[in-house]
Each structure stands twice: as structure tokens, then as C-alpha cells.
C-alpha positions as MATLAB code, in Angstrom:
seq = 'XXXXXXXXXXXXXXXXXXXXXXXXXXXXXXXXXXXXXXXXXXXXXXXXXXXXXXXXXXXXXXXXXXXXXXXXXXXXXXXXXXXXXXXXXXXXXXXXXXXXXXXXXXXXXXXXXXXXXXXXXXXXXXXXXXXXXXXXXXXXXXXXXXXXXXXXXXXXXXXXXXXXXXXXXXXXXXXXXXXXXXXXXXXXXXXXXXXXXXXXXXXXXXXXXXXXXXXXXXXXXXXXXXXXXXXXXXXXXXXXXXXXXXXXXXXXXXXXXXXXXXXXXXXXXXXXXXXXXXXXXXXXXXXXXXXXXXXXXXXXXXXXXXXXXXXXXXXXXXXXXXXXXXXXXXXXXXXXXXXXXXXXXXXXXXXXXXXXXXXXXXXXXXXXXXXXXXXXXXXXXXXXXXXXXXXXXXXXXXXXXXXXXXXXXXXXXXXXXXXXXXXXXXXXXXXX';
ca = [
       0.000    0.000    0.000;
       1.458    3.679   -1.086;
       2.427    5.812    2.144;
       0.061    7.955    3.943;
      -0.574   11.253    3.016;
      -0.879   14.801    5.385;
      -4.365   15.542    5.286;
      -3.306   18.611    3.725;
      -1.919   16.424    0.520;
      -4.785   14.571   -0.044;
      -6.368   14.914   -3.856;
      -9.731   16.179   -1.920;
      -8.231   19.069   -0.735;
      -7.757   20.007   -4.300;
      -9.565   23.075   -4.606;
     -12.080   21.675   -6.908;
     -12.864   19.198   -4.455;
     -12.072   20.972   -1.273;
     -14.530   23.880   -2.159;
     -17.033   21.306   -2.752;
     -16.152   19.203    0.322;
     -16.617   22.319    2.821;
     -20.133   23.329    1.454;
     -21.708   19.745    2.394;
     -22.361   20.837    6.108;
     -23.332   24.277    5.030;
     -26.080   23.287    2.702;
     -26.973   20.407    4.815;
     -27.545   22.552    8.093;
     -29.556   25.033    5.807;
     -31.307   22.225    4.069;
     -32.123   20.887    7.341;
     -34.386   24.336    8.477;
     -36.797   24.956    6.312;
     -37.949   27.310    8.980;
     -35.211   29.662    9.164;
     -35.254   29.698    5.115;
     -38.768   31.053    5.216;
     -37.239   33.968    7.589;
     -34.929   34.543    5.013;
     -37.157   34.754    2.278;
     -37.013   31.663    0.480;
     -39.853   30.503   -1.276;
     -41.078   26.986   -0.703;
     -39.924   25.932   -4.451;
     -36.620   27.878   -3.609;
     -36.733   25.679   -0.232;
     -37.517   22.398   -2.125;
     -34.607   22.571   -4.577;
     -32.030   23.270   -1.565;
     -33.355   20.180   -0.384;
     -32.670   18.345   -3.752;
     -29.131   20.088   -4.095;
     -28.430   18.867   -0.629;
     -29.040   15.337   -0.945;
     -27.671   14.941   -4.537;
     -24.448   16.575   -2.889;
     -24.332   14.389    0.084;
     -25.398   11.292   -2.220;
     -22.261   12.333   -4.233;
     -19.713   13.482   -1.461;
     -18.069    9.525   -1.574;
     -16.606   10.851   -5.045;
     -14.568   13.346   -3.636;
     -12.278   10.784   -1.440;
     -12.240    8.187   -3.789;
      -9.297    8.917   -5.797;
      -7.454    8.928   -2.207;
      -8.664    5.801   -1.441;
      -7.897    4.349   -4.978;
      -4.430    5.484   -5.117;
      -3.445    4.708   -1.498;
      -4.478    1.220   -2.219;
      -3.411    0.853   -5.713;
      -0.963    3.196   -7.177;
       2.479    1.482   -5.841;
       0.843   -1.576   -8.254;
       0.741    1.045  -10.922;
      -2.618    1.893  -10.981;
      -4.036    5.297  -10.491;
      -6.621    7.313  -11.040;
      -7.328    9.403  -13.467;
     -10.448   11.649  -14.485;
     -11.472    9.575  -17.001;
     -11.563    6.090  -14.638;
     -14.819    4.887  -14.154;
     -16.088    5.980  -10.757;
     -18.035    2.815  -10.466;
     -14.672    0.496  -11.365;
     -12.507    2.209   -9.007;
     -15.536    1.919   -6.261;
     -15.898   -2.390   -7.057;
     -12.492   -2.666   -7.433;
     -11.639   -1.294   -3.621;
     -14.591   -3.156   -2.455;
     -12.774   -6.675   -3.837;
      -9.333   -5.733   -2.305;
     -10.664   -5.032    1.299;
     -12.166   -8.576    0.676;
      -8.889   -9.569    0.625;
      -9.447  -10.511   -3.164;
      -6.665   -9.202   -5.444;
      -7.478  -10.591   -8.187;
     -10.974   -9.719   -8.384;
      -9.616   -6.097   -8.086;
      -7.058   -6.249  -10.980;
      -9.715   -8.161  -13.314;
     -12.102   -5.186  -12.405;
      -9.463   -2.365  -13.141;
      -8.600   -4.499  -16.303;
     -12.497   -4.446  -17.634;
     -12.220   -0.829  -17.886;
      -9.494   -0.750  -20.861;
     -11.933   -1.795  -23.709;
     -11.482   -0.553  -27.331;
     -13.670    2.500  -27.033;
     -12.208    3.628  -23.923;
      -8.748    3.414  -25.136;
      -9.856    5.162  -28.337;
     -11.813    7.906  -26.651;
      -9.444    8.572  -23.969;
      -5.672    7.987  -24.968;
      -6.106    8.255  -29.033;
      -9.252   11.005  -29.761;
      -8.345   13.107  -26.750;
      -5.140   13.001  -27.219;
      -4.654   13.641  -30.485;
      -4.811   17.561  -30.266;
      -1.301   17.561  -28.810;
       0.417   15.725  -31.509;
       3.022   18.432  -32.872;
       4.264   14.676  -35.002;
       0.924   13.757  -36.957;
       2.537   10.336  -37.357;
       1.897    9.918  -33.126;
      -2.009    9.391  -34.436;
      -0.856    6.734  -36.387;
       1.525    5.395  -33.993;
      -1.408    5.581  -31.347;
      -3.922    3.347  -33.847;
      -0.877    0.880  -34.590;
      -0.356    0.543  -30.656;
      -4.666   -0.097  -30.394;
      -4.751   -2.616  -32.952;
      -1.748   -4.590  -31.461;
      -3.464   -4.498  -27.761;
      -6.507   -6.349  -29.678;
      -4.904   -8.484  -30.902;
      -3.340   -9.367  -27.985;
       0.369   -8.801  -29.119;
       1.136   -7.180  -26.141;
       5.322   -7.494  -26.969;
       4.706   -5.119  -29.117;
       2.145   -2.482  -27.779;
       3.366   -2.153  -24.645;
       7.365   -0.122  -25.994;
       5.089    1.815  -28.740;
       2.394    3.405  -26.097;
       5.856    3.834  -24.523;
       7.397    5.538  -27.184;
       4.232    7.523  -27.616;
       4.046    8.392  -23.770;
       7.050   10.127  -24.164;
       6.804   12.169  -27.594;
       3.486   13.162  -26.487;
       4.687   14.698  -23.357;
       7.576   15.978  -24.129;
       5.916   18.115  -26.285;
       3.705   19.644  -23.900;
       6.236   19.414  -21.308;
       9.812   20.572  -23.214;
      11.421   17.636  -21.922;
      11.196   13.770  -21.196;
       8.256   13.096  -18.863;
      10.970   10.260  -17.904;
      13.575   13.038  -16.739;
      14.865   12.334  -13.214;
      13.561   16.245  -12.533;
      10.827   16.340  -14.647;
       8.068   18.271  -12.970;
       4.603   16.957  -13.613;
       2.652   18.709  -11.128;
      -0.994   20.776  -12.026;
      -2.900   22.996  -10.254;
      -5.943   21.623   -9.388;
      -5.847   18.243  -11.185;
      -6.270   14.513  -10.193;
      -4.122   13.427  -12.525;
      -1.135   16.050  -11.694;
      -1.425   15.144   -7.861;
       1.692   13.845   -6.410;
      -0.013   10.580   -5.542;
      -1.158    9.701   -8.980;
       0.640   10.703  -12.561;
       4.125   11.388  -10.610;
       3.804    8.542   -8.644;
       3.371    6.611  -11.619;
       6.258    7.875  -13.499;
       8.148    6.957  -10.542;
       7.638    3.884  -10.636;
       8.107    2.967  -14.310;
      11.818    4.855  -14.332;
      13.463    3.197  -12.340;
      16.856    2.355  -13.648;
      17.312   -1.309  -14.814;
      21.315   -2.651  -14.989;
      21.004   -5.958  -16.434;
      19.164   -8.329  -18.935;
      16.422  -10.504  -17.150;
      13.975  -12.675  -17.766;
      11.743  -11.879  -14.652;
       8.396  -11.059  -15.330;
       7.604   -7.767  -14.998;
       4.364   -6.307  -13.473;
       4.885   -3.038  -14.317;
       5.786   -1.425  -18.243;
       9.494   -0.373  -17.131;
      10.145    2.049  -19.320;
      14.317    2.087  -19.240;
      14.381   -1.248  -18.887;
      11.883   -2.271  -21.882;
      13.221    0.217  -24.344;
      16.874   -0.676  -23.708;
      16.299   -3.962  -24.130;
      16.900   -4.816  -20.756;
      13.960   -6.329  -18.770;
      12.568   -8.734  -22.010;
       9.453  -10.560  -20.145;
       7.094   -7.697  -20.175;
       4.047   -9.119  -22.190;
       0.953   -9.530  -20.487;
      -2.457   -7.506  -20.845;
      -2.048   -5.946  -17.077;
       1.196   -4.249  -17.779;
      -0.033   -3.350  -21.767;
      -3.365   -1.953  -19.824;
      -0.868    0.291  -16.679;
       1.111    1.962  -20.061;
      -2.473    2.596  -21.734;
      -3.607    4.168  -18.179;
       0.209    5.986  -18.394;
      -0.725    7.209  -21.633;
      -4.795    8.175  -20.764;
      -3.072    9.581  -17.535;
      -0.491   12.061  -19.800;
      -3.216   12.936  -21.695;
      -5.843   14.393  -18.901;
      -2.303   15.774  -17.424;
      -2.072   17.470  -20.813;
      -5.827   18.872  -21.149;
      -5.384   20.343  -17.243;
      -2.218   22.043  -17.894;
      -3.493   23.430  -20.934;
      -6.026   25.605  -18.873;
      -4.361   25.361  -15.266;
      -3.416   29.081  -15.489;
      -7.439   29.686  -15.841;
      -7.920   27.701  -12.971;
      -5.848   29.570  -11.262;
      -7.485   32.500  -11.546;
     -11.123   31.160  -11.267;
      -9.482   29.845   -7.559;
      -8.300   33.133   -6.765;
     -11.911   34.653   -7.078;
     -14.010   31.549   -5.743;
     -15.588   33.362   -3.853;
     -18.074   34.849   -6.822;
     -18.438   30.726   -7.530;
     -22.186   29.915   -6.534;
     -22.916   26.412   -4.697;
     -24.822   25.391   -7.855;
     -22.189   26.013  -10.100;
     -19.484   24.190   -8.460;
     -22.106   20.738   -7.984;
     -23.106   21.609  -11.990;
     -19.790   20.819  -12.669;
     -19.196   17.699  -10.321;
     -22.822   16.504  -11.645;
     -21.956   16.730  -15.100;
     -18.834   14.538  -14.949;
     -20.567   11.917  -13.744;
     -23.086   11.987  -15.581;
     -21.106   12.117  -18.684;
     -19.013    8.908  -16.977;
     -22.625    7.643  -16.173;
     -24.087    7.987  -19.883;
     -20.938    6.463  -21.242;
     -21.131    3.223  -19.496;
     -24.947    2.700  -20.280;
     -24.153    3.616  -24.001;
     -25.297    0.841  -26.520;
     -23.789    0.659  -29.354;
     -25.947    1.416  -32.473;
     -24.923   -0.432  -35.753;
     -26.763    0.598  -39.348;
     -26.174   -1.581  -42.313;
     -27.054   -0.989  -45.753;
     -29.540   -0.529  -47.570;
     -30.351    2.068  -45.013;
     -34.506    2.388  -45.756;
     -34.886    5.835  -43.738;
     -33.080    9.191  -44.532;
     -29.601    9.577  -41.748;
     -30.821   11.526  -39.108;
     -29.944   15.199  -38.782;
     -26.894   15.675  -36.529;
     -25.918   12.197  -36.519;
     -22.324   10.592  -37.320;
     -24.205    8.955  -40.807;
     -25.013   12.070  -42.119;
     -21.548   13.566  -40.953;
     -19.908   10.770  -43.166;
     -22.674   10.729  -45.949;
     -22.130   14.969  -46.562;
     -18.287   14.627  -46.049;
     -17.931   12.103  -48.941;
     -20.703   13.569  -51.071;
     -18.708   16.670  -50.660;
     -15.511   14.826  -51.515;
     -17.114   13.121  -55.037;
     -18.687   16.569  -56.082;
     -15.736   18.832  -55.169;
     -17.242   20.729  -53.128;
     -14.721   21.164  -50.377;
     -16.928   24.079  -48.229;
     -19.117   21.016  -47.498;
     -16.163   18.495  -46.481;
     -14.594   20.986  -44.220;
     -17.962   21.450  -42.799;
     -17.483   17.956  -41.372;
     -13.462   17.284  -41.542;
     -11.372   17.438  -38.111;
     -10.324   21.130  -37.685;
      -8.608   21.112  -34.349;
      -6.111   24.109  -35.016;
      -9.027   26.553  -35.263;
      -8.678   26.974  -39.504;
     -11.632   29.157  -41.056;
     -13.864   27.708  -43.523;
     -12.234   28.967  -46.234;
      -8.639   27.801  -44.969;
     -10.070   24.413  -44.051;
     -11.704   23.774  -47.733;
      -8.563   24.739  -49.605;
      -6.132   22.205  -47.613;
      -8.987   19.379  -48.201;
      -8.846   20.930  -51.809;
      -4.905   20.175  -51.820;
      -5.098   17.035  -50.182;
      -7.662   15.765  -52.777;
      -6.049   17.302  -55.718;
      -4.524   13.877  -56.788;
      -7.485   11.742  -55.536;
     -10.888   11.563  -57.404;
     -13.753   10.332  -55.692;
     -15.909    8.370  -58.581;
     -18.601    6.172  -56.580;
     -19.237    5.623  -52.622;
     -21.159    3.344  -50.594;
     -21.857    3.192  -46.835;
     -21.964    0.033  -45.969;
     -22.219   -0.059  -42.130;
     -21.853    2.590  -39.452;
     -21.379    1.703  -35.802;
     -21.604    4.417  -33.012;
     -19.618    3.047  -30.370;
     -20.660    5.606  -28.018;
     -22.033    9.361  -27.676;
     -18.392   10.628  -28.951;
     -17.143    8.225  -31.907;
     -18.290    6.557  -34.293;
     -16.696    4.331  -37.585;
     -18.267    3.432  -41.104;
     -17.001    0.831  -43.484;
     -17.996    1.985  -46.868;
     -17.213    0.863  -50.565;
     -15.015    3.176  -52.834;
     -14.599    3.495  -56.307;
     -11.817    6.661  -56.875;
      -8.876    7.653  -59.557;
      -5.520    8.887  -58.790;
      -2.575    9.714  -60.485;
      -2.152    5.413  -60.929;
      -5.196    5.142  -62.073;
      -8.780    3.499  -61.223;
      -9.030    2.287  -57.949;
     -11.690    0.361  -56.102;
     -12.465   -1.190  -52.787;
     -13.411   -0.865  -49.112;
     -12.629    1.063  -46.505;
     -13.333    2.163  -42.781;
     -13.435    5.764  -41.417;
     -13.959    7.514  -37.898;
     -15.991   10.161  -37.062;
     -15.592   11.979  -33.280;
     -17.832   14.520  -32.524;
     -15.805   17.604  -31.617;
     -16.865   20.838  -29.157;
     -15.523   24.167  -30.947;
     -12.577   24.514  -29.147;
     -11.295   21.137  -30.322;
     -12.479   19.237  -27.354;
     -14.362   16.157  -27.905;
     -18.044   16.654  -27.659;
     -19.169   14.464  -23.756;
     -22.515   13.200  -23.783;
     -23.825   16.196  -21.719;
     -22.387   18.684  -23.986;
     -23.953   20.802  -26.363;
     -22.978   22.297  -29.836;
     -20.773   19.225  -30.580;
     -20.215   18.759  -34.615;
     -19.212   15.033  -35.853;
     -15.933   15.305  -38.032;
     -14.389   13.212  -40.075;
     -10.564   11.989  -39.611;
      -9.375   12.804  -42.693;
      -7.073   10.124  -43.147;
      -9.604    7.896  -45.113;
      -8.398   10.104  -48.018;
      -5.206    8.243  -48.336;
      -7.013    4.839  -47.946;
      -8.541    5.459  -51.034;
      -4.934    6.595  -52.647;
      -3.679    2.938  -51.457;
      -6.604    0.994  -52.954;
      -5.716   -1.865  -55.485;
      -6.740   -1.445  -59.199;
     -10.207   -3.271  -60.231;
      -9.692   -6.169  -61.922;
      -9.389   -6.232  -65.531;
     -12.436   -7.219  -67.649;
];
């Protein structure tokens, strides 16, 4: 078990938490005299929602201590939390280990790191601090290994990924005996969870062995040193290294606007700050109960407005009838490009590829934030005729480049525009 904390270093005393933490008496006291609100002024709706705030707070308050509890129990095993993590996986999975059943634990922790979680958190969110655009592709390559179980090779390419992607938010190797990965205000950036973790994966390794590792050693993987490294558990603690980066990467990206809202939290109303606090769980909450929806052709009613099929059914119709305004209406724009800037790059990148003929075959929504299509091609490029068929993604995107959670509004669905050059490496038809 990871060493106490001071009170005072506990993730709840984060002031996102902390301010939170210290209103629970407050509101229940006030919740708790309906009397003294009527002397006050309060109308009895006024009175009633108090009431409702109150309980949904103190129904929630176990959230605020549970990354504390989750890293003091598992983080010197490698696992920590994150804001992505499931609430409800780190909850069952502490419940198995003070039943004195490890492996019930690990198996829980391990159920979290499907496909679509992986994809959401590490590849989609991630992706907006690739300065390399080959790190998406590296990121895809490490995916498709982890399905198919080649863990050898996933685990020193999320590796290698973990550290390009940090180093260029950070300046330097997250891996640096000095880096400093602290955050204002941030799970992930408290010393007992993302620095811990690096920690433990740098330690220095001086000889070849084949022990088996339990932990994705960085030094000792990459230099060829520590060899018996391939098992799902230690592919899934570099994945939560990598998902872990990532949220480190989205809080430092606004920490110095956190640090301001902090320094006037006192204009921060009580149903603001629970807002907040309700939305990410319900966003975790709407994720979890998400069912898949899969469409196959011949699709017998028109795509629905707003949805990922008509996202991928107006970016290729776009794409066939040159009209890039209407592609970069639905291509992935995370830099911020205008319209017009965003058309005449998809203008370039299609100059050499000619889309002929297109069929959507099948589109699956894998949850409120991505979705995929596999659709039939028939294009022209400076080769010649090509045919065939491909997939593409679609992620539904906020306006600042965010992905769009469940509970958010104004969310467009793009389209990666790497299915262009899927079409440039299609084989020829066959001849007649």
C-alpha cells in the first residue's frame, strides 16, 4: 500500500474538491431548516430545490475521497486514477481488495481498458497535442496490437508515444529524473497519482532478465533490458500511463485559468461548483450505459440530422462533387482553420485523388463521442482506377477542439481525414 498522506496532501483538498467538500455541512444545516429559510425569504420551491441540491451533494460526497482511497491502495501496483476512470470500477475494485481478493480487483481495473475507452481517452483526446501527426498513427498501430493481444509489441510503442506526447507539452522527457509533472488543481497532476506513476516505471534497470515484470518499465523495456514484459495488465498500466499524460495534458493546458477562477471563488455559486461535479458523472454515467448502435445498408430511412451517418454521408458527397466548403464542414479542424482555410487544404489534399462512386456500408456508433463506417469506394488517382473498401472515424468535436461528452452541447461530428489516403492505397479493379 502507497504511504500515507498529510491531510493537507490529499487529492480532496484540491480546490475543486475541497470547495465542494466544505459546502456539504453548510447546505446540509440550511437544508435541514426549512424554517429559518422562510425567515430569510425563500420561497417553498426555492426551499424544495435546496433540499434536492443537498441530498444529490451528500449522495455524491463519496466521489470526492475516492481517488485517495484508490491510489493509497493501488498506485504502488501502478494503478491510479485518473479523471477519465470509471467511478463505479474504481468503487468495485476497492470493495474486492478489502475482501482480501486481489485478483478480483485487478480483473475489475482491467475491464475498464476496452477498445472504445482506449480510443476515446488515450487516441481522440489526445490527439490535439500531436506536434508529429505520425503519433495518431503510432497511437492506432499501438490499439490494434493491444486487440490483438500482441502485447510485446504495444506495450514499448504506447511507450514511445508516452514520451513524444509529453515531451511536447512538457519541453522535456516526462521520464527526466527532474521532470516536474505537477498541475494545479488536477487529479491526474497530484503527487499521488501521474508522478507517482512515473516513478515507478523509471526506475533504472542494470542488467538483462527474464523476470516477469508487473509493471511497463520504461528504461528497462526500451533498452532492451527487462525482455518478459508481455501480459495484458502491464499493456493496460502503459495505456492508463498514456490516458493519464493525456488528462495531465488537457489540465495544464487551462491550469493558469484555474488559477485564476481559484483566486476569485468566492463569486463561484454552490450550484455552479455541484453543476460541474454533476456533469462529470453523468457524462461517466451515460458512457457506461451507451449501446452501441450499428446501421447496415440498404439504409430504408433518410440519416438523421446531426448524426455521425449524415456527418460521413455529406463529407464524402462533398468529396465526389468537389465541393470542399461542405467536407470541411465535417473534416477534423482542431487548429481553429476558417472555412475557407479548411476547404482549400482538403482541396490540396484531394487534388490527386478523385472520388468516382461511394457506398456506406455499415456505421457503428460506439458511443455518444465516436463513431466508424465501413464503406465501398470506387476513386482515380494519379495510378489510375481504384476500387475497394474502406473504414473511417468520425468523433464529434466541441468548438474549441475538445471532444463533444454526452452532456455537452454544440458538438459537430468530423471526419478523420485520413480515409483520403485509404482510397490513394486501394488496389486497381480487376481487368475485364
Amino acid at each position: 500500500m502507497a504511504g500515507r498522506k498529510k491531510d493537507g496532501d490529499k487529492i480532496a483538498n484540491i480546490p475543486s474538491t475541497a470547495n465542494l467538500a466544505a459546502m456539504l455541512p453548510i447546505v446540509d444545516s440550511m437544508a435541514a431548516a426549512p424554517g429559518f429559510m422562510k425567515l430569510l425569504g425563500m420561497s417553498p420551491d426555492a426551499i424544495s430545490e435546496l433540499k434536492q441540491c443537498a441530498q444529490k451533494l451528500k449522495d455524491q460526497a463519496s466521489i470526492l475521497t475516492l481517488p485517495d482511497e484508490f491510489n493509497a491502495q493501488f498506485a504502488n501496483q501502478g494503478w491510479i486514477a485518473t479523471g477519465a476512470m470509471s467511478a463505479d470500477v474504481m468503487r468495485n475494485a476497492l470493495a474486492h481488495s478489502r475482501d482480501g481478493n486481489g485478483e478480483a480487483a485487478e480483473a475489475e481495473i482491467l475491464s475498464w481498458f476496452t477498445e472504445d475507452n482506449i480510443r476515446l481517452f488515450a487516441i481522440t483526446r489526445g490527439k490535439r497535442f500531436n506536434k508529429a501527426q505520425e503519433r495518431y498513427h503510432q497511437m492506432v498501430e499501438a490499439l490494434a496490437l493491444y486487440k490483438e493481444e500482441r502485447y510485446i509489441s504495444a506495450v514499448p510503442l504506447i511507450l514511445i508515444v508516452c514520451d513524444g506526447l509529453a515531451s511536447d507539452v512538457l519541453g522535456t522527457s516526462p521520464f527526466e529524473k527532474d521532470a516536474d509533472l505537477s498541475c494545479f488543481d488536477s487529479i491526474t497532476g497530484h503527487p499521488t497519482s501521474l508522478p507517482t506513476l512515473i516513478k515507478l516505471v523509471t526506475k533504472g534497470v542494470r542488467k538483462s532478465s527474464d523476470d516477469a515484470l508487473s509493471l511497463p518499465m520504461r528504461h528497462g523495456i526500451l533498452h532492451g533490458r527487462s525482455v518478459n514484459y508481455a501480459s495484458k495488465a502491464v499493456c493496460c498500466k502503459a495505456w492508463l500511463m498514456l490516458i493519464a499524460l493525456v488528462d495531465w495534458a488537457c489540465d495544464k493546458a487551462d491550469e493558469e485559468a484555474r488559477r485564476d477562477r481559484h483566486a476569485t471563488e468566492q463569486s463561484e455559486t454552490l450550484l455552479g461548483s455541484l453543476s460541474q461535479l454533476r456533469k462529470t458523472q453523468e457524462d461517466r454515467r451515460k458512457l457506461d450505459a451507451w449501446v452501441p448502435v450499428v446501421l447496415e445498408a440498404p439504409f430504408n430511412q433518410p440519416l438523421e440530422p446531426g448524426s455521425p451517418g449524415e456527418a460521413f454521408h455529406r463529407f464524402f458527397s462533398g468529396w465526389k462533387a468537389k465541393n470542399y466548403g461542405m467536407m470541411a464542414a465535417h473534416a477534423v479542424n482542431l487548429t481553429g482553420k476558417s472555412p475557407g482555410a479548411m476547404a482549400g487544404e482538403l482541396r490540396r489534399d484531394c487534388e490527386f485523388i478523385e472520388l468516382l462512386e461511394f457506398d456506406l456500408v455499415k456505421i457503428v456508433q460506439a458511443n455518444q463521442v465516436c463513431a466508424d463506417v465501413t464503406l465501398d469506394v470506387r476513386g482515380k488517382t494519379l495510378n489510375g482506377p481504384v476500387e475497394g473498401r474502406i473504414d473511417a472515424m468520425a468523433v464529434c468535436y466541441l468548438p474549441n477542439g475538445d471532444p463533444a461528452m454526452p452532456t455537452d452541447d454544440g458538438g459537430t461530428w468530423c471526419v478523420q481525414q485520413n480515409c483520403i489516403y485509404k482510397v490513394m492505397h486501394l488496389d486497381k479493379p480487376p481487368e475485364e
